[in-house]
Structures are given as structure tokens and as C-alpha cells.
Short mmCIF file of C-alpha atoms and ligand atoms in Angstrom, two decimals:
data_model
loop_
_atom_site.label_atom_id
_atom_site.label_comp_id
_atom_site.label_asym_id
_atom_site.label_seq_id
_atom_site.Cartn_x
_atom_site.Cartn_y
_atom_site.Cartn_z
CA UNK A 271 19.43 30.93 -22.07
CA UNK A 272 18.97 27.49 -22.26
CA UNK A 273 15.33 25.81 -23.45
CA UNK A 274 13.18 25.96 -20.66
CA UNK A 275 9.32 24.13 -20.00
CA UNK A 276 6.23 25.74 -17.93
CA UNK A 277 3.19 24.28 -17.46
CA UNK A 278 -0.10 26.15 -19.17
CA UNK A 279 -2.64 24.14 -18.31
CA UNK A 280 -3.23 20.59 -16.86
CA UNK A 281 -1.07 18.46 -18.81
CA UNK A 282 0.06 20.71 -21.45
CA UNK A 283 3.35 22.44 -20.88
CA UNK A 284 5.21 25.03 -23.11
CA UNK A 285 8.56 23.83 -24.34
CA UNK A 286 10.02 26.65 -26.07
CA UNK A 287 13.72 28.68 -26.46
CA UNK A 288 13.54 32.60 -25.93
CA UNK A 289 15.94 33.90 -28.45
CA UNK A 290 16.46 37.77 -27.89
CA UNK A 291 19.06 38.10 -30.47
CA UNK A 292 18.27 40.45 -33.74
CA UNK A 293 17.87 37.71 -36.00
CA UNK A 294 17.65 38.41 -39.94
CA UNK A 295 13.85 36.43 -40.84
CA UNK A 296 12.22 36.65 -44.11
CA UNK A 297 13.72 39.76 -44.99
CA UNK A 298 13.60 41.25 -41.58
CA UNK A 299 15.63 41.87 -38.80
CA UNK A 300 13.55 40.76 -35.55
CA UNK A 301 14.53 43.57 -33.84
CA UNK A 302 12.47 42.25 -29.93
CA UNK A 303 13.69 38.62 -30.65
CA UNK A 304 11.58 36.22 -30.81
CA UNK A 305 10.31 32.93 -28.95
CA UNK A 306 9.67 29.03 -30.80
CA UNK A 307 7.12 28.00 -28.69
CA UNK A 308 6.87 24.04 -28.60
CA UNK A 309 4.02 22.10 -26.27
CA UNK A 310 4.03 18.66 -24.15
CA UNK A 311 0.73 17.62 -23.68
CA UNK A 312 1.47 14.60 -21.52
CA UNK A 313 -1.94 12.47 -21.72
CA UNK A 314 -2.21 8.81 -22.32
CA UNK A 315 -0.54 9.26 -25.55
CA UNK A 316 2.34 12.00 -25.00
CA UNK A 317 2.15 14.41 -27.98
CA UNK A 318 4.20 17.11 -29.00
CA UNK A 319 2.98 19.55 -31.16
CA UNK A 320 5.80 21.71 -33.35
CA UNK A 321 9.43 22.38 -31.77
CA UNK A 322 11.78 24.62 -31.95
CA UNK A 323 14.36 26.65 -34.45
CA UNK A 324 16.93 23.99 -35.79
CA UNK A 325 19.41 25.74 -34.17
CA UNK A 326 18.48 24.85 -30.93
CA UNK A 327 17.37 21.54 -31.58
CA UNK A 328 19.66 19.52 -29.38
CA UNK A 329 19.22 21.69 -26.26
CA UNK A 330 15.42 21.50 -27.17
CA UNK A 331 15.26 17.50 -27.01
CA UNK A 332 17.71 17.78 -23.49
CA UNK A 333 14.56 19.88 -21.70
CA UNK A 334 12.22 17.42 -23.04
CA UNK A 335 13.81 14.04 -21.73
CA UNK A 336 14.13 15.86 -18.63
CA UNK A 337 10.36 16.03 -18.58
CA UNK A 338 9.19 12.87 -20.30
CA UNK A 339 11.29 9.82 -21.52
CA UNK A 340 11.66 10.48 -24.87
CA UNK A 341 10.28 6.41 -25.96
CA UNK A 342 7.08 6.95 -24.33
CA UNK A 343 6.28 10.03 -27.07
CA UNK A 344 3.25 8.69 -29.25
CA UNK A 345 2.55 11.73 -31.74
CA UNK A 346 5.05 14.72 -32.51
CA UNK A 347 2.65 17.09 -34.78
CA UNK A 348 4.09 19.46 -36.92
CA UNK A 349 1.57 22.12 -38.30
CA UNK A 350 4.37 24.18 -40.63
CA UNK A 351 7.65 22.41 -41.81
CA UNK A 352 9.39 25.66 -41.59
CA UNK A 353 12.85 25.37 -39.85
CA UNK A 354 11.90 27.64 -36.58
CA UNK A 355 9.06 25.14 -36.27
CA UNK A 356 10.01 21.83 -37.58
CA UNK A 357 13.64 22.15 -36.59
CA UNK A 358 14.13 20.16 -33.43
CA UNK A 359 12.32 17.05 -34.93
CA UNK A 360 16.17 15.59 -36.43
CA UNK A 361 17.19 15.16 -32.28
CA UNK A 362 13.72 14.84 -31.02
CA UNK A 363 12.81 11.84 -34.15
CA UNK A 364 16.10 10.07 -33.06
CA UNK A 365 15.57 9.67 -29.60
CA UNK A 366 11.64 9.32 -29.66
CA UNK A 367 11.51 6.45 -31.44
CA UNK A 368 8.20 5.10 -31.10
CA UNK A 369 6.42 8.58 -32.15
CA UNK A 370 4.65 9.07 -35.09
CA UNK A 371 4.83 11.79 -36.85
CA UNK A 372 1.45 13.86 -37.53
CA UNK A 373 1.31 16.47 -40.84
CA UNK A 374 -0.43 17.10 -43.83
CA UNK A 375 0.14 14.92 -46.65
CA UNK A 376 2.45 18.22 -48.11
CA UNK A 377 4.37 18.33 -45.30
CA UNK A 378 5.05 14.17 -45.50
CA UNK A 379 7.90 15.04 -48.50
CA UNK A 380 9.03 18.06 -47.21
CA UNK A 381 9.51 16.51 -43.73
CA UNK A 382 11.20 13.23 -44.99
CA UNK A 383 13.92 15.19 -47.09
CA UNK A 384 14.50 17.89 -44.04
CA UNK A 385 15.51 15.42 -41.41
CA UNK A 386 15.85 12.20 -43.44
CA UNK A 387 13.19 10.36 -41.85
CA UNK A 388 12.12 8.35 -44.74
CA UNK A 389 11.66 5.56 -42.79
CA UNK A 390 9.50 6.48 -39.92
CA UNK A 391 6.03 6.50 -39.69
CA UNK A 392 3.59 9.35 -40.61
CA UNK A 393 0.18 9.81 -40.06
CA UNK A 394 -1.41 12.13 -42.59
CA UNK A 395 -4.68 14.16 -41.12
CA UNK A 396 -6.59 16.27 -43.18
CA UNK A 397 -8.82 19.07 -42.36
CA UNK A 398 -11.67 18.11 -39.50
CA UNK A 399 -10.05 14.83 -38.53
CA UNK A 400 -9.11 14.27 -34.92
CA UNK A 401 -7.26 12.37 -33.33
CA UNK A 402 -7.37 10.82 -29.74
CA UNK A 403 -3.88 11.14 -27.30
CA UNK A 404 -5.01 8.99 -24.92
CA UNK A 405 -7.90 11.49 -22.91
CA UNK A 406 -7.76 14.15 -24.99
CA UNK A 407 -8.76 14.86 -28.57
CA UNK A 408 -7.00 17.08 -31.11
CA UNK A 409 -8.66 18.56 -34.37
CA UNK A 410 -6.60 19.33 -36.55
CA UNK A 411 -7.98 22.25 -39.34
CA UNK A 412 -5.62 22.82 -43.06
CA UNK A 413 -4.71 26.74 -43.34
CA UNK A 414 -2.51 26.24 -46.35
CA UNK A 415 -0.38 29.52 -47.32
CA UNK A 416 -1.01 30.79 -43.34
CA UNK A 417 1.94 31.00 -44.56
CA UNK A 418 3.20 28.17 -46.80
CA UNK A 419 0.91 25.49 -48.74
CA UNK A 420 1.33 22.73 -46.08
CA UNK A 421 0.07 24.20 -42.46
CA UNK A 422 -2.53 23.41 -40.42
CA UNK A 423 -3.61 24.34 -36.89
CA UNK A 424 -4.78 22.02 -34.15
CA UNK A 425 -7.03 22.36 -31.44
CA UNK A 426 -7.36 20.25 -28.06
CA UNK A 427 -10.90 20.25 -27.85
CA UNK A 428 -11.02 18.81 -24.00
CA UNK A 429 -8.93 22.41 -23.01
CA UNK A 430 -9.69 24.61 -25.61
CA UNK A 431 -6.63 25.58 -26.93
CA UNK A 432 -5.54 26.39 -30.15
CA UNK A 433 -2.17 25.94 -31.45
CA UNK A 434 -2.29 27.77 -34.73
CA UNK A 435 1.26 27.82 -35.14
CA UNK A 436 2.55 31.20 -37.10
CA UNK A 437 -1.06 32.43 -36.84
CA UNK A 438 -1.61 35.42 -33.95
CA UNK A 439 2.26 35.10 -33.04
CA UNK A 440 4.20 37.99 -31.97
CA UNK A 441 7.49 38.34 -32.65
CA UNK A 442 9.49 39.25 -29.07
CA UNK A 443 11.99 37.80 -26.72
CA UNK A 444 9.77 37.42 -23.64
CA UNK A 445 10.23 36.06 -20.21
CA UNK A 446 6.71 36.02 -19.29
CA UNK A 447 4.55 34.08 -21.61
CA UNK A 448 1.17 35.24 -21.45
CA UNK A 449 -0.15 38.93 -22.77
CA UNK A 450 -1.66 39.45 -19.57
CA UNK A 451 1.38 39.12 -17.79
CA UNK A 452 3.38 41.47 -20.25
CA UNK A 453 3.09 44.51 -18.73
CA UNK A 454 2.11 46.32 -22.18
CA UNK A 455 -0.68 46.48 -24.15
CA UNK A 456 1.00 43.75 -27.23
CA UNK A 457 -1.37 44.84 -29.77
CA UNK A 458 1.05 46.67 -31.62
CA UNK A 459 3.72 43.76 -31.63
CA UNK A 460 0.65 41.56 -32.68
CA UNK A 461 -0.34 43.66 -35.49
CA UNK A 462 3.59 43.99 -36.74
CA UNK A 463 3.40 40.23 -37.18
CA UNK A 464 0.31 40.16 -38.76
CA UNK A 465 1.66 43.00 -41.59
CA UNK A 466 4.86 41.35 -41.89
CA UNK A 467 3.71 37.37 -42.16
CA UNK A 468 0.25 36.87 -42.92
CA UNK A 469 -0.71 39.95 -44.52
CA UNK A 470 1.00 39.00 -47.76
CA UNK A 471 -1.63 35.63 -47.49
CA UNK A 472 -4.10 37.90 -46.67
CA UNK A 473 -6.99 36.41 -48.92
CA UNK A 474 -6.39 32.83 -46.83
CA UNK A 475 -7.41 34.90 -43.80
CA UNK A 476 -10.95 33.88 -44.55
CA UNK A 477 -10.39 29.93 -44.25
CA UNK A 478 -8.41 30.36 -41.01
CA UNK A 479 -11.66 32.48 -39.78
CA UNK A 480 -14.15 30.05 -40.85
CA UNK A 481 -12.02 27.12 -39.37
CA UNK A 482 -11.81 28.85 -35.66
CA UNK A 483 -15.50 30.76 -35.49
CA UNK A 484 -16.91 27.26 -34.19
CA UNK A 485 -14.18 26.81 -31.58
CA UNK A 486 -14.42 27.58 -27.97
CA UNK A 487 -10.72 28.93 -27.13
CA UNK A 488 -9.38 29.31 -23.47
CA UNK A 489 -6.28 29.71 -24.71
CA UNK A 490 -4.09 30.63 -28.20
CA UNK A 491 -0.67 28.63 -27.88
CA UNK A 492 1.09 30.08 -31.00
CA UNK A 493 4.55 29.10 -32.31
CA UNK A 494 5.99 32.76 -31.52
CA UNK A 495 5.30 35.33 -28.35
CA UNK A 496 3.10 35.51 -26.35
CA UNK A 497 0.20 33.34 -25.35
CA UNK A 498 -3.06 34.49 -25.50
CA UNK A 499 -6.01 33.48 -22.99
CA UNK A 500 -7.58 37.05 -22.60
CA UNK A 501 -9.65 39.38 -24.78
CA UNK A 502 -9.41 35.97 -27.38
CA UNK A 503 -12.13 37.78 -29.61
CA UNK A 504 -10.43 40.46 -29.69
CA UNK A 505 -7.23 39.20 -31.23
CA UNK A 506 -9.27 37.26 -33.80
CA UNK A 507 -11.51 39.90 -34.73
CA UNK A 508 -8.20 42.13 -35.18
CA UNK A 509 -7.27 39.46 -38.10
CA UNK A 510 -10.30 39.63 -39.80
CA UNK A 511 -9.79 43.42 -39.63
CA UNK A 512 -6.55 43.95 -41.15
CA UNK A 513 -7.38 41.14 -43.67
CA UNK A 514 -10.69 42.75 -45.20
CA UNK A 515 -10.60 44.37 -48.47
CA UNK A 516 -11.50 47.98 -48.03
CA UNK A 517 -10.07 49.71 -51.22
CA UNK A 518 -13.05 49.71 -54.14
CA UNK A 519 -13.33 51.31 -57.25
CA UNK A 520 -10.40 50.07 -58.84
CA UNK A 521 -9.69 49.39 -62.68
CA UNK A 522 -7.87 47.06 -64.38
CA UNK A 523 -6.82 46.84 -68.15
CA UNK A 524 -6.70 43.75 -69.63
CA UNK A 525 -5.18 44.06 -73.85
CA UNK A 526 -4.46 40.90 -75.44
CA UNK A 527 -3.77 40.17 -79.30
CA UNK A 528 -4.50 36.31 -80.37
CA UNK A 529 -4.30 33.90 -83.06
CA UNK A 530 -6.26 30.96 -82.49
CA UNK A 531 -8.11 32.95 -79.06
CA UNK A 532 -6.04 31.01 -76.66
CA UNK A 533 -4.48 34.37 -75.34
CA UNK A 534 -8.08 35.49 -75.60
CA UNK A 535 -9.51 32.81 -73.60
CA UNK A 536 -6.93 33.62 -70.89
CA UNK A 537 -8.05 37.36 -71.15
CA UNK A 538 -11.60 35.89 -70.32
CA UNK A 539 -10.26 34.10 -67.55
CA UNK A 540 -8.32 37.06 -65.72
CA UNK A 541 -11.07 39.45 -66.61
CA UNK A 542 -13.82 36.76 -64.71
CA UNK A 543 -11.58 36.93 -61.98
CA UNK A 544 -10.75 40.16 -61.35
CA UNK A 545 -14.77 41.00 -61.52
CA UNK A 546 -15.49 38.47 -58.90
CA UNK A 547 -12.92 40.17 -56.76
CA UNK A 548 -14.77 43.62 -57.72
CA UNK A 549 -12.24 44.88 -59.93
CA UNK A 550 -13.48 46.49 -62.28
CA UNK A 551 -12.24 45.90 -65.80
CA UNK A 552 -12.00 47.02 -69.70
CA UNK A 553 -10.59 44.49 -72.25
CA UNK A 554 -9.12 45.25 -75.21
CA UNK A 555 -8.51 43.32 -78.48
CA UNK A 556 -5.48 45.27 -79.70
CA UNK A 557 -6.43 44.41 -83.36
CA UNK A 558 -9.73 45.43 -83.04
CA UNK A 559 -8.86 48.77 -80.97
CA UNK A 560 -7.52 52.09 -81.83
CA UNK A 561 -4.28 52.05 -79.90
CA UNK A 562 -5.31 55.62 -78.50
CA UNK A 563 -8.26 54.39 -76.86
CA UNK A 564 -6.32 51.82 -75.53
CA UNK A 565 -3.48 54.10 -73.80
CA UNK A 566 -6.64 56.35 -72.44
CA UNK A 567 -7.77 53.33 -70.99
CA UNK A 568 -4.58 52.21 -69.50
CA UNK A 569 -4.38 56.05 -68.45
CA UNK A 570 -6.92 55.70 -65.50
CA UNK A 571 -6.05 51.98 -64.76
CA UNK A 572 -5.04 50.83 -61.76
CA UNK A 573 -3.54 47.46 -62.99
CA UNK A 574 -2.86 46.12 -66.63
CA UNK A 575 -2.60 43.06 -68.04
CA UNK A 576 -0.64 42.66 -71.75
CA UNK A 577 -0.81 39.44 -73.32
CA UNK A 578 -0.18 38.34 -76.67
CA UNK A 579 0.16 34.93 -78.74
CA UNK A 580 3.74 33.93 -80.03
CA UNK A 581 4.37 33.78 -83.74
CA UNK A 582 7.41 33.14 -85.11
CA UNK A 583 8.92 34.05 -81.58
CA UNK A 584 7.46 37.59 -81.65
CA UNK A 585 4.12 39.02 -80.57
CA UNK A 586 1.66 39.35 -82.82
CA UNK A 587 -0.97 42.26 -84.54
CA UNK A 588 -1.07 45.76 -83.67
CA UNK A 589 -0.05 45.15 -79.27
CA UNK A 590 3.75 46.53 -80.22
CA UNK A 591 2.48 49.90 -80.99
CA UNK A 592 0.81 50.20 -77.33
CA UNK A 593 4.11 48.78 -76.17
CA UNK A 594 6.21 51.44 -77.15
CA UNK A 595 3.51 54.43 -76.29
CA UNK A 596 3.64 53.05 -73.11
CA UNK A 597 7.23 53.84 -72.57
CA UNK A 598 6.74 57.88 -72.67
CA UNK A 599 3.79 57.76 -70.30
CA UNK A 600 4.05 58.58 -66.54
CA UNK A 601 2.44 55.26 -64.97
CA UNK A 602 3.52 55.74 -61.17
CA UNK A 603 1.83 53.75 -59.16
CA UNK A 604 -0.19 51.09 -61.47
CA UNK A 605 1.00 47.52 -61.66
CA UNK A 606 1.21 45.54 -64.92
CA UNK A 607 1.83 42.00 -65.37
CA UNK A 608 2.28 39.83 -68.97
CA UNK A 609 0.50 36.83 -70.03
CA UNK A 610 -0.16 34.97 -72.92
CA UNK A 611 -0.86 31.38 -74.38
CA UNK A 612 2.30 29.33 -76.73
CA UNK A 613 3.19 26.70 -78.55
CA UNK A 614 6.80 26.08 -78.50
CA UNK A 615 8.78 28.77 -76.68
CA UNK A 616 6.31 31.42 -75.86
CA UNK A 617 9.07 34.44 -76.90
CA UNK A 618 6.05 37.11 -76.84
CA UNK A 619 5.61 36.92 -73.46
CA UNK A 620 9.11 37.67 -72.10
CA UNK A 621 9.30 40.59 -74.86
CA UNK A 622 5.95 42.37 -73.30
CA UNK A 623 7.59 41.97 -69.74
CA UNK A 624 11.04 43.59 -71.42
CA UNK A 625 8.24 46.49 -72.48
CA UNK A 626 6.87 46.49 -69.57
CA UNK A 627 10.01 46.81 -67.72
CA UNK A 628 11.01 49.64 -69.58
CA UNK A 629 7.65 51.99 -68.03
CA UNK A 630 7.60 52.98 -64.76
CA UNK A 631 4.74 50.76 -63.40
CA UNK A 632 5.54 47.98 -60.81
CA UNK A 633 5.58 44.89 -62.64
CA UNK A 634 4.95 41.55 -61.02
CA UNK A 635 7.52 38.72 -61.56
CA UNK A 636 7.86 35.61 -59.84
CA UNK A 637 10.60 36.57 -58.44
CA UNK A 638 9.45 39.45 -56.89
CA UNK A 639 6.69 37.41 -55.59
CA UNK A 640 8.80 34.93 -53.89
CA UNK A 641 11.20 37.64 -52.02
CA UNK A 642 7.88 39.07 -50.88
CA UNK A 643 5.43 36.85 -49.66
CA UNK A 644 6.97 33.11 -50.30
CA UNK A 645 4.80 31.78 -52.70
CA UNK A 646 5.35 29.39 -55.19
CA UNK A 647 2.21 28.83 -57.03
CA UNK A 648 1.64 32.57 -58.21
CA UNK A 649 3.78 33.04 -61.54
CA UNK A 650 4.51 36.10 -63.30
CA UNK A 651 4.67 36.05 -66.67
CA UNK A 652 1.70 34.07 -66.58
CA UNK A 653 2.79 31.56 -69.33
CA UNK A 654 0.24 28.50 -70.72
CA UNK A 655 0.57 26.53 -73.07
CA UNK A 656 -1.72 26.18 -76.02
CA UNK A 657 -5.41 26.30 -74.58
CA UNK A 658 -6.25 27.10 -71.04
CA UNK A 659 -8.70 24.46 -70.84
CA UNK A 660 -7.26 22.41 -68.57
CA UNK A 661 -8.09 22.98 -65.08
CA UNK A 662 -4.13 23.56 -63.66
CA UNK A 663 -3.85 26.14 -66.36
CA UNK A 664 -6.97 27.91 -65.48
CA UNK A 665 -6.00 27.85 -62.00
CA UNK A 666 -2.47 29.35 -62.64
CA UNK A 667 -4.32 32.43 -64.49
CA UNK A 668 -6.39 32.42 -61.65
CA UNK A 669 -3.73 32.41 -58.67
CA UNK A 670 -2.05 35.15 -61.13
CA UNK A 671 -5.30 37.59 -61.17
CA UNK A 672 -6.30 37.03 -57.18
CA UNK A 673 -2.61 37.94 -56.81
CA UNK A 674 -3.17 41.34 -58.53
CA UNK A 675 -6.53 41.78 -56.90
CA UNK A 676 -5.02 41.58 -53.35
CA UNK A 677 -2.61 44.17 -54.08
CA UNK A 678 -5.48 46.67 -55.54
CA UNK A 679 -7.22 45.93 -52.43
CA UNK A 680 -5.14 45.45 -49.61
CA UNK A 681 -7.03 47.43 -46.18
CA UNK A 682 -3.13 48.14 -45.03
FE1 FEO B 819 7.54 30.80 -37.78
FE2 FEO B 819 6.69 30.26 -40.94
O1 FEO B 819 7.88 30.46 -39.54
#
């Protein structure tokens, strides 16, 4: 089925391609379809905001001259650069020539190298501004990682709707494109999103909450399903739900060795961390530490952290012994994650992670990150060089730790 348009609400139509095959999506198989929900809002200024899957991107622009000429589009906003949102703007861009594009100043880059628009014009808006469309006034609100670093959501404040993009999708093939024309009750295809998408970004939750609990919404225009313009609270309160923390009383072990306390320092900074996210903790100075205490400690952890300084491209002290204890211990269950500070190569590192390969724990890489929630700025080994002084290096500790925390407390 072809791209199709309905009006929603004065001037603002739906512009969107109902795709019902089983497509393979971040890992998944989409096994309702799903919808990429694009919206005309034909004011003074014609806007569009987001459009559809690449795939359809052709077709997409075809429905849309047959509902606006294409020259007379002022703004095309694009709140995530992913593909199934950002795709149509390569045919839409060429034709609407006179539109400006409207992002955040991430997605500028990202956007340009896509669909090769280097030379068109942007308009970069950052969280609160607005911008008038000729009668009506958009806010736009930064979300980053809801689900990647550069999204936003934008409201029409004149009609109170949100367009949040990813954020309270569902993910089904639907003719009718409201919830209250369904038929079903959709919470369980809403909360299937939510576990599969945003639950991974879970701790970013909060900002999206704090950005909407001041808007009036009629209506929620996502980029996926259905759209929402009854029992609104409901839906929200659903996300702030699944997204709170409700698993306490968990332990993480945090043993370092160090020469010059830069491996120490980071120790401090993933222990200060974790204890803000109440995690508890117990640190360990391997050369300071009977390694039997240690391994009773790790015993009744929930997560541990092994770090040590390079030297001569080896670990240093007594952290070795621990190492190889910890390879004839049953550890189901915990996770365990390497860190530690270098000055040339940082060898030690990568040998703890071969260590901690070796147990049975589940131990967080980068990779493993990526495949599983598609972020970039949480690393595993977390790797710094020489002092963590610097306020990027403390941050990647940090990103590292909050990582770990969500897992111990993920509510689902
Ligand atoms: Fe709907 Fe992030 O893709």
C-alpha cells in the first residue's frame, strides 16, 4: 500500500507508510509491522516534521506534492536522523527546495553526510527554543539517547500536540490511526516498544518527563503506531513506571591496584557514582587486602569492577592472584567490567577482561553494549589515560558506572 495522508487536526495531517511486513529492526523481527508516521502542518509556513523509512522515500514525497507544492515547504524538522525517520528527506530535500532544514546541532553532520545536503540550509534549535510556522508555534525540547544522542521532540503549542518521535510509539501495521479507534486495549503493544527501545535508555526517561510535565497534550503524534489523544496521562505515567528504579540493596565491588593512584582515582570516581545511584559499594586496594577477603567480598557482589595500572605491559601488585581465584568460583549472575588508568598501551586492562572472560559473570564490553542498546559513549574496558582529571575522562568513568547501575536496577 502506497503512502497515504489524513488529516488529525486543523492543518496538521499525518503523512505516513503502513508497512505490515516482518521487518528485521534493531535486533528484532517486527512481527505486527510497523507504521513511519510523518506530519504536514500546512500554516503560513508549511512544515514537515520527520518522514518516512528510506525505503519508501520516493512514494513518500509523491503523496506530499499531491497535497502541497513541494517549493512552498518552509521547515522540514527532523527530531531523530535514524533512517525510518530521516529517510524520505534525499526526495523530499530535492524537490522542496526552499525548506530549511530544522535539527539539533548533532543531527546537522549526521544529516549532511546521509543525504548529501551539505549545501542547504539548517537551522539548529536547541532545547526550549521555538519557532513560529507562520500561526503556529513549535517548541522544540532535546531528549538525547531517547534513543540516540541527537533527538529531540517538538510540540505545537497552538494544538497541543506532541510529536516525540520514537517516544510512546507502538510498533504495528495499522489501518486506523488512533488507539481509540483500534479496537484493543494497545497497552501491551505500547509497553513492548517501550522494553524493546527505550528501556535500554531508561535513565534518560527522566529528562523526557521533566520536558513534557508542563505541556498541555491533546494529542501524541509519534513516529510509529498509533496516535494517542485519550487517557494521555496514562500513557505517560506508564513511562515513568517502567523507567523507575525499583531493585535496592545491591553491591558492587570495586578492586583496583595502582602506581601513581591514577587507577585509584578512577576507583574513587566509579565508587562516587555508583553510591549516588544507591549502589552500595566495598573498595579494595589489592595490595593492601588479603586476597581472601577480597573473593568473600566479590562472593555477595552484585557487580565488580577490576582495575589495575599498566607496568611494563602487565598489571601490577598482588590483583593477579584474585584473578585466577576468580576462575574456580561460581559467579552466575553478577556482572564485572575492567578499568584502569595508562601510559602508553594500557596492556593491564585487556588482560583483566581476558580474566574476566574466563569466569562465568556477564562482562560488559563495548561491543556488547552497542548490539544492545546503541550507544556509543559507554565503553567497556573503561580505558584513561594517565590521570582522570580531565573532565571527558571523568565523564567516560562516569557513563561506564551509570551503565552498570541501570542494569543492577532495572524495574523490568
Ligand atoms: Fe524509529 Fe530510532 O527509529
Amino acid at each position: 500500500m502506497s503512502t497515504q495522508f489524513k488529516q488529525i487536526a486543523g492543518d496538521t495531517y499525518w503523512v505516513g507508510k503502513i508497512d505490515n511486513r516482518q521487518v528485521p529492526f534493531h535486533r528484532l523481527i517486527l512481527a505486527k509491522g510497523t507504521t513511519y508516521n510523518s506530519y504536514l502542518l500546512k500554516t503560513g509556513k508549511p512544515t514537515v516534521i520527520d518522514t518516512v523509512d528510506m525505503e519508501f522515500g520516493r512514494e513518500y514525497a509523491e503523496c506530499l506534492a499531491g497535497m502541497i507544492d513541494l517549493m512552498d515547504i518552509h521547515y522540514i524538522v527532523i527530531n531523530h536522523t535514524e533512517p525510518d525517520h530521516s529517510g524520505g528527506l534525499a526526495a523530499l530535500a530535492s524537490q522542496a527546495l526552499n525548506a530549511t532544514i530544522v535539527c539539533t546541532e548533532i543531527a546537522v553532520p549526521e544529516l549532511q553526510e546521509m543525504y548529501k545536503l551539505h549545501s542547504r540550509n539548517f537551522l539548529v534549535v536547541k532545547d526550549g527554543d521555538t519557532l513560529d510556522i507562520g500561526g503556529k508555534t513549535l517548541l522544540f525540547k532535546e531528549t538525547p539517547y531517547l534513543h540516540t544522542a541527537e533527538t529531540m521532540i517538538t510540540y505545537c503549542i497552538e494544538d497541543q500536540i506532541l510529536f516525540p518521535c520514537d517516544i510512546f510509539s507502538t510498533h504495528v501495521a495499522v489501518e486506523n490511526l488512533f488507539s481509540d479507534e483500534a479496537g484493543f486495549d494497545i497497552t501491551e503493544d505500547y509497553k513492548g516498544y517501550y522494553a524493546a527501545i527505550i528501556h535500554p535508555h531508561r535513565r534518560y526517561v527522566r529528562t523526557l518527563l521533566e520536558a513534557v510535565k508542563d505541556m498541555d497534550i491533546r494529542m501524541i503524534a509519534p513516529s510509529h503506531g498509533f496516535l494517542i489523544r485519550e487517557d494521555i496521562p496514562k500513557f505517560i505515567d506508564l513511562y515513568a513506571t517502567m523507567s523507575r528504579e525499583t531493585t535496592q540493596g545491591k553491591k558492587a565491588v570495586i578492586v583496583y591496584t595502582t602506581i601513581k593512584n591514577s587507577t585509584k582515582k578512577m576507583a574513587k570516581i566509579i565508587q562516587d557514582c555508583l553510591q549516588e545511584n544507591n549502589i552500595g559499594t566495598e573498595v579494595w586496594d589489592a595490595d593492601k587486602s588479603s586476597t581472601a577477603d577480597i573473593l568473600n567480598s566479590i562472593a555477595s557482589a552484585d557487580a565488580v569492577f577490576i582495575g589495575s595500572s599498566t607496568k611494563y605491559a602487565d598489571m601490577i601488585g598482588n590483583l593477579e592472584d584474585v584473578l585466577k581465584e576468580l576462575q574456580h568460583m561460581n559467579l552466575e549472575g553478577k556482572l564485572a567490567a575492567s578499568f584502569g588508568s595508562y601510559g602508553w598501551s594500557g596492556e593491564a586492562i585487556e588482560v583483566i577482561q581476558d580474566y574476566l572472560n574466563g569466569t562465568n559473570m556477564t562482562v560488559q564490553s563495548t561491543s556488547e553494549v552497542i548490539k544492545t542498546t546503541g550507544m556509543t559513549h559507554v565503553e567497556f574496558p573503561v580505558r584513561v589515560r594517565f590521570s582522570p582529571k580531565e573532565p571527558e575522562k571523568v565523564q567516560k568513568i562516569k557513563n561506564a558506572a551509570e551503565f552498570v547501575s541501570d542494569l543492577l536496577l532495572s524495574s523490568i
